[in-house]
Short mmCIF file of C-alpha atoms in Angstrom, two decimals:
data_model
loop_
_atom_site.label_atom_id
_atom_site.label_comp_id
_atom_site.label_asym_id
_atom_site.label_seq_id
_atom_site.Cartn_x
_atom_site.Cartn_y
_atom_site.Cartn_z
CA MET A 17 -8.75 -13.34 1.63
CA LYS A 18 -11.04 -14.84 -0.98
CA GLN A 19 -14.05 -14.40 1.33
CA GLN A 20 -13.06 -10.76 1.97
CA ILE A 21 -12.92 -10.07 -1.79
CA ILE A 22 -16.38 -11.60 -2.28
CA LYS A 23 -17.81 -9.75 0.72
CA HIS A 24 -16.40 -6.35 -0.27
CA SER A 25 -17.47 -6.69 -3.90
CA LYS A 26 -21.07 -6.71 -2.61
CA HIS A 27 -20.52 -3.23 -1.18
CA GLN A 28 -19.75 -1.72 -4.58
CA PHE A 29 -22.29 0.47 -6.36
CA LEU A 30 -23.31 -0.11 -9.96
CA GLU A 31 -21.39 3.06 -10.86
CA GLY A 32 -18.13 1.50 -9.63
CA ASP A 33 -17.64 3.42 -6.38
CA VAL A 34 -17.93 1.66 -3.02
CA GLU A 35 -19.20 2.18 0.50
CA HIS A 36 -16.33 3.74 2.46
CA TRP A 37 -17.62 1.80 5.49
CA TRP A 38 -20.86 0.16 6.51
CA HIS A 39 -22.71 -1.35 9.46
CA GLU A 40 -23.48 -5.06 9.05
CA GLU A 41 -26.38 -4.89 11.51
CA THR A 42 -28.38 -2.18 9.79
CA LYS A 43 -27.13 -2.67 6.19
CA ARG A 44 -26.48 1.06 6.13
CA GLY A 45 -23.25 2.50 4.81
CA ILE A 46 -21.60 5.70 3.69
CA ARG A 47 -21.25 6.70 0.04
CA THR A 48 -18.41 9.16 -0.50
CA LYS A 49 -16.21 10.76 -3.13
CA PHE A 50 -13.04 9.10 -1.81
CA SER A 51 -10.91 8.24 -4.80
CA ASP A 52 -8.84 5.26 -3.65
CA ASP A 53 -11.02 2.79 -1.76
CA LEU A 54 -12.71 1.39 -4.86
CA LEU A 55 -9.27 0.45 -6.26
CA TRP A 56 -8.33 -1.62 -3.21
CA LEU A 57 -10.81 -4.26 -4.42
CA CYS A 58 -8.62 -4.61 -7.53
CA PHE A 59 -5.42 -4.54 -5.43
CA VAL A 60 -6.50 -7.39 -3.14
CA THR A 61 -7.81 -9.45 -6.08
CA ILE A 62 -4.42 -9.03 -7.83
CA GLU A 63 -2.62 -9.97 -4.60
CA TYR A 64 -4.79 -13.08 -4.15
CA MET A 65 -4.26 -14.26 -7.73
CA ASN A 66 -0.51 -13.59 -7.67
CA PHE A 67 -0.13 -15.64 -4.48
CA THR A 68 -2.43 -18.59 -5.22
CA GLY A 69 -2.52 -18.70 -9.01
CA ASP A 70 -6.30 -19.16 -8.63
CA LYS A 71 -7.93 -17.30 -11.52
CA SER A 72 -11.38 -18.78 -10.90
CA ILE A 73 -12.09 -16.01 -8.39
CA LEU A 74 -12.65 -13.70 -11.37
CA GLU A 75 -15.66 -15.77 -12.43
CA ILE A 76 -17.54 -15.58 -9.11
CA GLU A 77 -20.66 -13.47 -9.54
CA THR A 78 -21.91 -11.07 -6.87
CA PRO A 79 -24.53 -8.29 -6.85
CA TYR A 80 -24.02 -4.54 -6.50
CA LEU A 81 -25.61 -1.85 -4.39
CA GLN A 82 -27.76 0.90 -5.80
CA GLY A 83 -28.50 4.26 -4.26
CA LYS A 84 -28.91 7.92 -5.01
CA ILE A 85 -25.83 9.38 -6.68
CA LEU A 86 -24.12 12.15 -4.70
CA GLU A 87 -24.92 15.71 -5.79
CA GLU A 88 -22.16 17.97 -7.10
CA ASN A 89 -21.75 19.77 -3.76
CA GLU A 90 -22.36 16.66 -1.61
CA ASP A 91 -19.25 14.87 -0.28
CA GLU A 92 -20.94 11.93 1.47
CA ARG A 93 -24.25 10.39 2.49
CA TYR A 94 -25.03 7.70 5.09
CA ASP A 95 -27.98 5.65 3.90
CA ALA A 96 -29.52 2.23 3.43
CA HIS A 97 -28.64 0.92 -0.02
CA LEU A 98 -30.59 -1.64 -2.03
CA VAL A 99 -28.99 -4.80 -3.43
CA THR A 100 -29.31 -5.21 -7.21
CA LYS A 101 -30.88 -8.30 -8.80
CA GLU A 102 -28.14 -8.01 -11.39
CA LYS A 103 -24.94 -9.95 -10.65
CA GLU A 104 -21.58 -9.70 -12.37
CA SER A 105 -18.22 -11.41 -12.10
CA ILE A 106 -15.47 -10.17 -9.78
CA TYR A 107 -13.56 -9.35 -12.98
CA GLN A 108 -16.37 -7.01 -14.03
CA HIS A 109 -16.51 -5.49 -10.53
CA CYS A 110 -12.79 -4.68 -10.84
CA ILE A 111 -13.26 -3.19 -14.33
CA ARG A 112 -16.07 -0.95 -13.03
CA ALA A 113 -13.77 0.27 -10.24
CA ILE A 114 -10.96 1.04 -12.70
CA GLU A 115 -13.30 2.80 -15.15
CA LYS A 116 -14.68 4.98 -12.35
CA SER A 117 -11.09 5.93 -11.40
CA LEU A 118 -10.09 7.08 -14.90
CA ASN A 119 -11.04 10.65 -14.09
CA PHE A 120 -8.08 12.91 -14.77
CA GLY A 121 -7.46 16.59 -14.11
CA GLU A 122 -5.54 19.25 -16.02
CA ASN A 123 -2.14 17.89 -14.84
CA GLY A 124 -2.94 14.45 -16.25
CA LEU A 125 -3.33 12.96 -12.76
CA PRO A 126 -6.39 11.28 -11.22
CA LYS A 127 -8.79 13.52 -9.32
CA ILE A 128 -8.61 13.17 -5.55
CA GLY A 129 -12.29 13.83 -4.76
CA SER A 130 -12.96 14.24 -1.04
CA GLY A 131 -9.78 12.36 -0.08
CA ASP A 132 -7.57 9.46 -1.12
CA TRP A 133 -5.61 7.08 1.17
CA ASN A 134 -5.24 10.09 3.45
CA ASP A 135 -8.84 10.65 4.55
CA GLY A 136 -7.82 13.93 6.16
CA PHE A 137 -7.35 15.59 2.76
CA SER A 138 -11.09 16.22 2.67
CA THR A 139 -11.04 19.64 0.94
CA VAL A 140 -8.06 19.17 -1.40
CA GLY A 141 -10.28 18.29 -4.34
CA ASN A 142 -13.90 18.15 -3.24
CA GLN A 143 -14.79 20.92 -5.72
CA GLY A 144 -13.89 18.52 -8.52
CA LYS A 145 -10.52 19.88 -9.73
CA GLY A 146 -7.87 18.68 -7.25
CA GLU A 147 -5.55 15.82 -8.27
CA SER A 148 -3.53 13.25 -6.32
CA VAL A 149 0.04 12.30 -7.23
CA TRP A 150 -0.01 9.31 -4.86
CA LEU A 151 -3.27 8.08 -6.43
CA GLY A 152 -1.55 8.33 -9.81
CA PHE A 153 1.09 5.85 -8.65
CA PHE A 154 -1.54 3.56 -7.11
CA LEU A 155 -3.69 3.63 -10.25
CA TYR A 156 -0.57 2.92 -12.36
CA TYR A 157 0.11 -0.18 -10.23
CA ILE A 158 -3.48 -1.40 -10.70
CA LEU A 159 -3.39 -0.83 -14.48
CA ASP A 160 0.04 -2.45 -14.83
CA ASN A 161 -1.19 -5.58 -13.05
CA PHE A 162 -4.63 -5.69 -14.66
CA ILE A 163 -3.52 -5.34 -18.28
CA PRO A 164 -2.15 -8.95 -18.40
CA ILE A 165 -5.45 -10.17 -16.87
CA CYS A 166 -7.39 -8.38 -19.64
CA GLN A 167 -5.07 -9.87 -22.28
CA GLU A 168 -5.48 -13.37 -20.91
CA ARG A 169 -9.24 -12.98 -21.20
CA GLN A 170 -8.91 -11.79 -24.83
CA ASP A 171 -10.09 -8.35 -23.78
CA GLU A 172 -7.49 -6.83 -26.13
CA LYS A 173 -9.29 -3.55 -26.78
CA LEU A 174 -9.46 -2.79 -23.05
CA ALA A 175 -5.84 -3.89 -22.52
CA ASP A 176 -4.64 -1.53 -25.30
CA GLN A 177 -6.71 1.33 -23.89
CA TYR A 178 -5.30 0.79 -20.38
CA GLU A 179 -1.75 0.54 -21.75
CA GLN A 180 -2.08 3.99 -23.36
CA ILE A 181 -3.56 5.48 -20.17
CA LYS A 182 -0.72 3.92 -18.18
CA LEU A 183 1.95 5.49 -20.43
CA ASN A 184 0.31 8.92 -20.23
CA LEU A 185 0.03 8.59 -16.47
CA LYS A 186 3.70 7.71 -16.08
CA ARG A 187 4.65 10.75 -18.13
CA ALA A 188 2.45 13.07 -16.04
CA LEU A 189 3.77 11.63 -12.75
CA ASN A 190 7.40 12.20 -13.73
CA THR A 191 6.84 15.70 -15.12
CA ASN A 192 3.91 17.52 -13.48
CA GLY A 193 4.22 15.35 -10.37
CA TRP A 194 7.95 15.99 -9.87
CA ASP A 195 9.16 18.84 -7.66
CA GLY A 196 12.92 18.76 -8.30
CA ARG A 197 14.04 16.63 -5.33
CA TRP A 198 10.92 14.56 -4.65
CA TYR A 199 7.42 13.88 -5.91
CA LYS A 200 4.62 16.29 -5.06
CA ARG A 201 1.64 14.93 -3.14
CA ALA A 202 -1.41 16.64 -4.65
CA PHE A 203 -2.81 19.63 -6.52
CA MET A 204 -5.66 21.40 -4.75
CA ASP A 205 -8.85 22.74 -6.38
CA ASP A 206 -7.33 26.24 -6.48
CA GLY A 207 -4.04 25.03 -7.98
CA SER A 208 -2.08 25.12 -4.69
CA ILE A 209 0.41 22.26 -4.38
CA LEU A 210 0.87 19.88 -1.46
CA GLY A 211 4.32 18.33 -1.13
CA SER A 212 6.39 21.09 -2.73
CA MET A 213 9.68 22.47 -1.43
CA GLU A 214 8.20 25.97 -1.74
CA ASN A 215 5.62 25.17 0.96
CA ASP A 216 5.86 26.19 4.62
CA GLU A 217 3.69 23.19 5.54
CA CYS A 218 3.53 19.72 3.97
CA ARG A 219 6.74 20.28 2.04
CA ILE A 220 7.25 16.54 1.53
CA ASP A 221 4.90 13.57 1.91
CA SER A 222 6.09 9.99 2.34
CA ILE A 223 3.65 7.94 0.26
CA ALA A 224 4.26 9.71 -3.05
CA GLN A 225 7.94 8.74 -2.73
CA SER A 226 7.50 5.12 -1.62
CA TRP A 227 4.80 4.36 -4.20
CA SER A 228 6.93 5.72 -7.04
CA ILE A 229 8.95 2.55 -6.35
CA LEU A 230 6.17 0.13 -5.33
CA SER A 231 4.30 0.99 -8.54
CA LYS A 232 7.41 0.87 -10.78
CA ALA A 233 6.24 4.15 -12.33
CA GLY A 234 9.02 6.41 -11.01
CA ASP A 235 11.85 7.28 -13.40
CA ASN A 236 15.04 5.53 -12.37
CA ASP A 237 17.02 8.58 -11.18
CA LYS A 238 13.99 10.17 -9.52
CA LYS A 239 13.30 7.05 -7.41
CA TYR A 240 16.70 7.28 -5.73
CA ILE A 241 16.63 11.06 -5.33
CA SER A 242 13.12 11.02 -3.83
CA MET A 243 13.95 8.27 -1.31
CA GLU A 244 17.07 10.14 -0.23
CA SER A 245 14.88 13.21 0.35
CA LEU A 246 12.40 11.10 2.31
CA GLU A 247 15.21 9.81 4.56
CA ASN A 248 16.53 13.34 5.13
CA HIS A 249 13.18 14.97 5.91
CA LEU A 250 10.90 12.28 7.35
CA VAL A 251 13.03 9.74 9.24
CA ASP A 252 13.24 10.92 12.87
CA ARG A 253 15.81 8.65 14.49
CA GLU A 254 15.67 10.49 17.81
CA ASN A 255 12.02 9.52 18.31
CA GLY A 256 12.24 6.29 16.30
CA ILE A 257 9.55 7.21 13.77
CA ILE A 258 9.04 7.75 10.05
CA LYS A 259 6.74 10.74 9.58
CA LEU A 260 3.95 10.77 7.04
CA LEU A 261 4.59 14.38 6.03
CA ASP A 262 6.54 17.39 7.24
CA PRO A 263 6.16 20.13 8.38
CA PRO A 264 2.66 19.53 9.79
CA PHE A 265 -0.29 21.82 8.98
CA GLU A 266 -0.88 24.50 11.60
CA LYS A 267 -1.25 28.18 10.81
CA GLY A 268 -0.38 28.33 7.11
CA LYS A 269 -2.59 29.40 4.24
CA LEU A 270 -3.24 25.87 2.93
CA GLU A 271 -6.66 24.43 3.86
CA PRO A 272 -6.44 20.73 2.96
CA GLY A 273 -9.34 19.55 5.13
CA TYR A 274 -9.94 17.97 8.52
CA ILE A 275 -6.29 16.86 8.73
CA LYS A 276 -5.60 20.42 9.88
CA ALA A 277 -7.88 19.95 12.89
CA TYR A 278 -5.34 17.52 14.38
CA LEU A 279 -2.57 19.02 16.49
CA PRO A 280 0.74 19.31 14.60
CA GLY A 281 2.41 15.89 14.64
CA VAL A 282 -0.76 13.98 15.56
CA ARG A 283 -2.09 11.17 13.35
CA GLU A 284 -2.02 12.05 9.63
CA ASN A 285 -0.88 15.60 10.41
CA GLY A 286 2.85 14.88 10.47
CA GLY A 287 2.93 11.93 12.86
CA GLN A 288 4.00 8.42 11.91
CA TYR A 289 1.21 6.62 10.12
CA THR A 290 2.58 3.08 10.41
CA HIS A 291 0.93 1.88 7.19
CA ALA A 292 3.02 4.42 5.29
CA SER A 293 6.24 3.71 7.20
CA CYS A 294 5.96 0.04 6.16
CA TRP A 295 5.73 1.19 2.53
CA VAL A 296 9.01 3.09 3.05
CA ILE A 297 10.69 -0.13 4.22
CA ILE A 298 9.31 -2.09 1.24
CA ALA A 299 10.54 0.67 -1.12
CA GLU A 300 14.05 0.58 0.40
CA SER A 301 14.18 -3.19 -0.09
CA LEU A 302 12.98 -2.92 -3.71
CA LEU A 303 15.92 -0.58 -4.32
CA GLY A 304 18.27 -3.16 -2.75
CA PHE A 305 19.11 -1.15 0.37
CA GLY A 306 19.16 -4.03 2.87
CA ASP A 307 20.97 -2.14 5.64
CA LYS A 308 18.50 0.76 5.52
CA ALA A 309 15.47 -1.54 5.26
CA LEU A 310 16.37 -3.46 8.41
CA GLU A 311 17.41 -0.33 10.31
CA LEU A 312 14.00 1.25 9.67
CA TYR A 313 12.18 -2.04 10.32
CA ARG A 314 13.83 -2.31 13.73
CA MET A 315 13.37 1.37 14.49
CA ILE A 316 9.58 1.30 14.19
CA ASN A 317 9.21 -2.02 16.04
CA PRO A 318 7.10 -1.29 19.18
CA ILE A 319 9.62 -3.24 21.30
CA GLU A 320 12.23 -0.59 20.49
CA HIS A 321 9.94 2.04 22.01
CA ALA A 322 9.86 0.27 25.36
CA ARG A 323 13.44 -0.84 26.06
CA THR A 324 13.66 1.34 29.17
CA LYS A 325 11.24 2.69 31.75
CA GLU A 326 11.86 6.19 30.38
CA ALA A 327 11.05 5.10 26.81
CA SER A 328 7.90 3.29 28.00
CA LYS A 329 6.67 6.42 29.76
CA LYS A 330 7.08 8.34 26.53
CA TYR A 331 5.48 5.67 24.30
CA LYS A 332 2.59 5.02 26.75
CA VAL A 333 0.95 2.14 24.80
CA GLU A 334 1.43 -1.64 24.51
CA PRO A 335 4.91 -2.57 23.24
CA TYR A 336 3.76 -5.91 21.80
CA VAL A 337 1.24 -4.72 19.18
CA ILE A 338 1.50 -2.35 16.24
CA ALA A 339 0.13 1.17 16.62
CA ALA A 340 -1.70 2.79 13.72
CA ASP A 341 0.03 6.07 14.48
CA ILE A 342 2.74 7.59 16.66
CA TYR A 343 2.82 11.30 17.40
CA GLY A 344 5.63 13.23 15.78
CA ALA A 345 6.00 16.76 17.18
CA SER A 346 6.82 18.81 20.30
CA ASN A 347 6.20 17.26 23.73
CA LEU A 348 4.01 14.48 22.25
CA ALA A 349 6.75 13.15 19.93
CA GLY A 350 7.15 9.40 20.28
CA ARG A 351 3.80 8.76 21.99
CA GLY A 352 1.80 5.85 20.56
CA GLY A 353 -1.73 6.44 19.32
CA TRP A 354 -4.35 3.91 18.22
CA THR A 355 -3.08 0.35 18.86
CA TRP A 356 -4.13 -3.17 17.80
CA TYR A 357 -4.34 -1.88 14.24
CA THR A 358 -4.55 -4.78 11.77
CA GLY A 359 -3.85 -2.76 8.62
CA SER A 360 -0.44 -1.64 9.86
CA SER A 361 0.46 -4.99 11.43
CA SER A 362 -0.18 -6.87 8.17
CA TRP A 363 1.93 -4.43 6.15
CA TYR A 364 4.69 -4.69 8.80
CA TYR A 365 4.51 -8.50 8.52
CA LYS A 366 4.71 -8.35 4.71
CA ALA A 367 7.67 -5.96 4.88
CA GLY A 368 9.60 -8.30 7.17
CA ILE A 369 8.75 -11.68 5.64
CA GLU A 370 8.61 -10.80 1.93
CA SER A 371 10.78 -7.73 1.51
CA ILE A 372 13.63 -8.34 3.98
CA LEU A 373 13.77 -12.13 4.49
CA GLY A 374 12.65 -12.48 0.88
CA LEU A 375 10.18 -15.35 1.26
CA LYS A 376 7.91 -14.83 -1.74
CA ILE A 377 5.03 -16.99 -2.93
CA GLU A 378 3.91 -16.54 -6.52
CA LYS A 379 1.18 -18.66 -8.10
CA GLY A 380 1.83 -21.56 -5.74
CA SER A 381 5.64 -21.47 -6.07
CA MET A 382 8.15 -20.17 -3.54
CA LYS A 383 11.27 -18.19 -4.22
CA ILE A 384 13.78 -16.63 -1.85
CA GLU A 385 14.91 -13.08 -2.72
CA PRO A 386 16.50 -11.56 0.39
CA CYS A 387 17.30 -7.91 0.94
CA ILE A 388 19.31 -7.97 4.15
CA PRO A 389 22.16 -6.09 5.87
CA LYS A 390 25.62 -6.99 4.55
CA ASP A 391 26.76 -8.14 7.99
CA TRP A 392 24.09 -10.86 8.25
CA LYS A 393 26.00 -14.09 7.66
CA GLU A 394 23.03 -16.46 7.79
CA TYR A 395 19.45 -16.89 8.90
CA GLN A 396 16.81 -19.59 8.98
CA ILE A 397 13.10 -19.72 8.19
CA GLN A 398 10.70 -22.55 8.86
CA TYR A 399 7.71 -22.25 6.55
CA LYS A 400 4.63 -24.46 6.79
CA TRP A 401 2.66 -24.88 3.58
CA LYS A 402 -0.55 -26.88 4.15
CA GLU A 403 0.82 -30.18 5.55
CA SER A 404 4.46 -29.76 4.46
CA ILE A 405 7.34 -28.02 6.22
CA TYR A 406 10.14 -26.17 4.47
CA ASN A 407 13.33 -25.67 6.51
CA ILE A 408 15.07 -22.80 4.73
CA TYR A 409 18.70 -21.96 5.49
CA VAL A 410 20.08 -18.77 3.88
CA LYS A 411 23.86 -18.19 3.83
CA ASN A 412 25.51 -14.88 2.96
CA PRO A 413 29.27 -15.68 2.68
CA ASN A 414 30.03 -12.69 0.41
CA SER A 415 28.41 -10.00 2.61
CA LYS A 416 25.78 -9.05 0.03
CA ASN A 417 22.53 -7.11 0.42
CA THR A 418 20.69 -8.92 -2.37
CA GLY A 419 21.12 -11.59 -5.02
CA VAL A 420 21.05 -15.39 -4.90
CA THR A 421 23.77 -17.49 -6.56
CA LYS A 422 22.69 -21.04 -5.66
CA VAL A 423 19.60 -22.89 -4.38
CA MET A 424 19.77 -26.51 -3.16
CA LEU A 425 16.64 -28.54 -2.38
CA ASP A 426 17.35 -31.73 -0.42
CA GLY A 427 20.93 -31.73 -1.72
CA LYS A 428 20.08 -31.10 -5.40
CA GLU A 429 20.69 -27.76 -7.14
CA ILE A 430 17.49 -26.23 -8.54
CA GLU A 431 16.34 -22.88 -9.92
CA ASN A 432 15.05 -20.30 -7.42
CA LYS A 433 11.42 -21.33 -7.88
CA ILE A 434 10.13 -24.19 -5.76
CA LYS A 435 6.71 -25.61 -6.56
CA LEU A 436 4.95 -25.84 -3.20
CA ASP A 437 3.74 -29.26 -2.21
CA GLY A 438 1.40 -29.81 0.76
CA SER A 439 1.76 -33.59 1.09
CA ARG A 440 3.12 -33.96 4.66
CA ARG A 441 6.78 -33.87 3.67
CA VAL A 442 9.73 -32.05 5.24
CA TYR A 443 11.98 -30.22 2.76
CA HIS A 444 15.44 -28.76 3.34
CA LEU A 445 16.29 -25.73 1.26
CA GLU A 446 19.77 -24.17 1.26
CA VAL A 447 20.10 -20.75 -0.35
CA THR A 448 23.51 -19.14 -0.99
CA MET A 449 23.67 -15.42 -1.70
#
């Protein structure tokens, strides 16, 4: 993970934006106006530091790229980019990414550019006005986690500035971003709304709802209402999928970009995008809904799509790897798309291990915070940390979804925070919910 952070920081431009992708062999890459990919550098750095407690990564210095800045009417350019002589710390790389992202529209939300996490939204805001509600939640998460880093480094002025932006963003998300029963997805250049109940197409989008919870920016009542709406509109139990949005784009007046070129229900256009369905599961567990979280986790497991010969014929792809996408409409519903997709498999892994089983590592310490179905009476985890083994036994005598009442380490009661030790020992941990 550390090596990935270092490597990717070298594909950031001096202006703070990044290559959307590149070819190692030719050193050529594509510069775009995507609005989210620069922030993932910050996200992964936060994730690395939260897990390991290693702050020294922020001091590592790497160069930038330099290249011609995109013209006003130019969405992307594939080119060879020069490496700068100038080097800066990973901390400074992250700050440049955040600063570049602080570009807000008239609704107080960040501008979407030529797409955000959903690359298919290529003409939602490429004229420079469109805004993304999902990106607002993602940016809020980054700011919320980066403010303490700034404070620790005595960067008080920046921390105060980010705190004010964060508060304004939260207000905008819960007012202009709210549609009555769920969060909107985006505002287009012409003011049209994606993710509104008044729409014929793209009435509701999954990631604006799940990230209202992952980011902690959603108002308390709105979080529950929006997830209930997501379950009602996007969970398709018949086909065992969680759709990204619904209804898909087809013949309506909205022109959001190349997403509309996909058949209805294919890939981002209303199919299951497994990345996003994992975020739904994580959101359910953060709300304490253990029964729902496991039901959805099981439902999207590829094994469940191949229990019978009939199901296998419908699914058509390998039942032992995660698919990036599963089609969601008409005669294609339930058919697997692009498989062996590492992004989705890692989120699925995180959802299961951290969010449901509750095995969480923070700054070199382990805690167990399950969110499980009430009818689970017990389960076991064996966790290897460096050269040590932790045998973890979780008991649920009171049929709870969440909450831990007692933790015993090798027969002694301790707080739910175990300092990890890699010195070839075997530990026995008993957790009572």
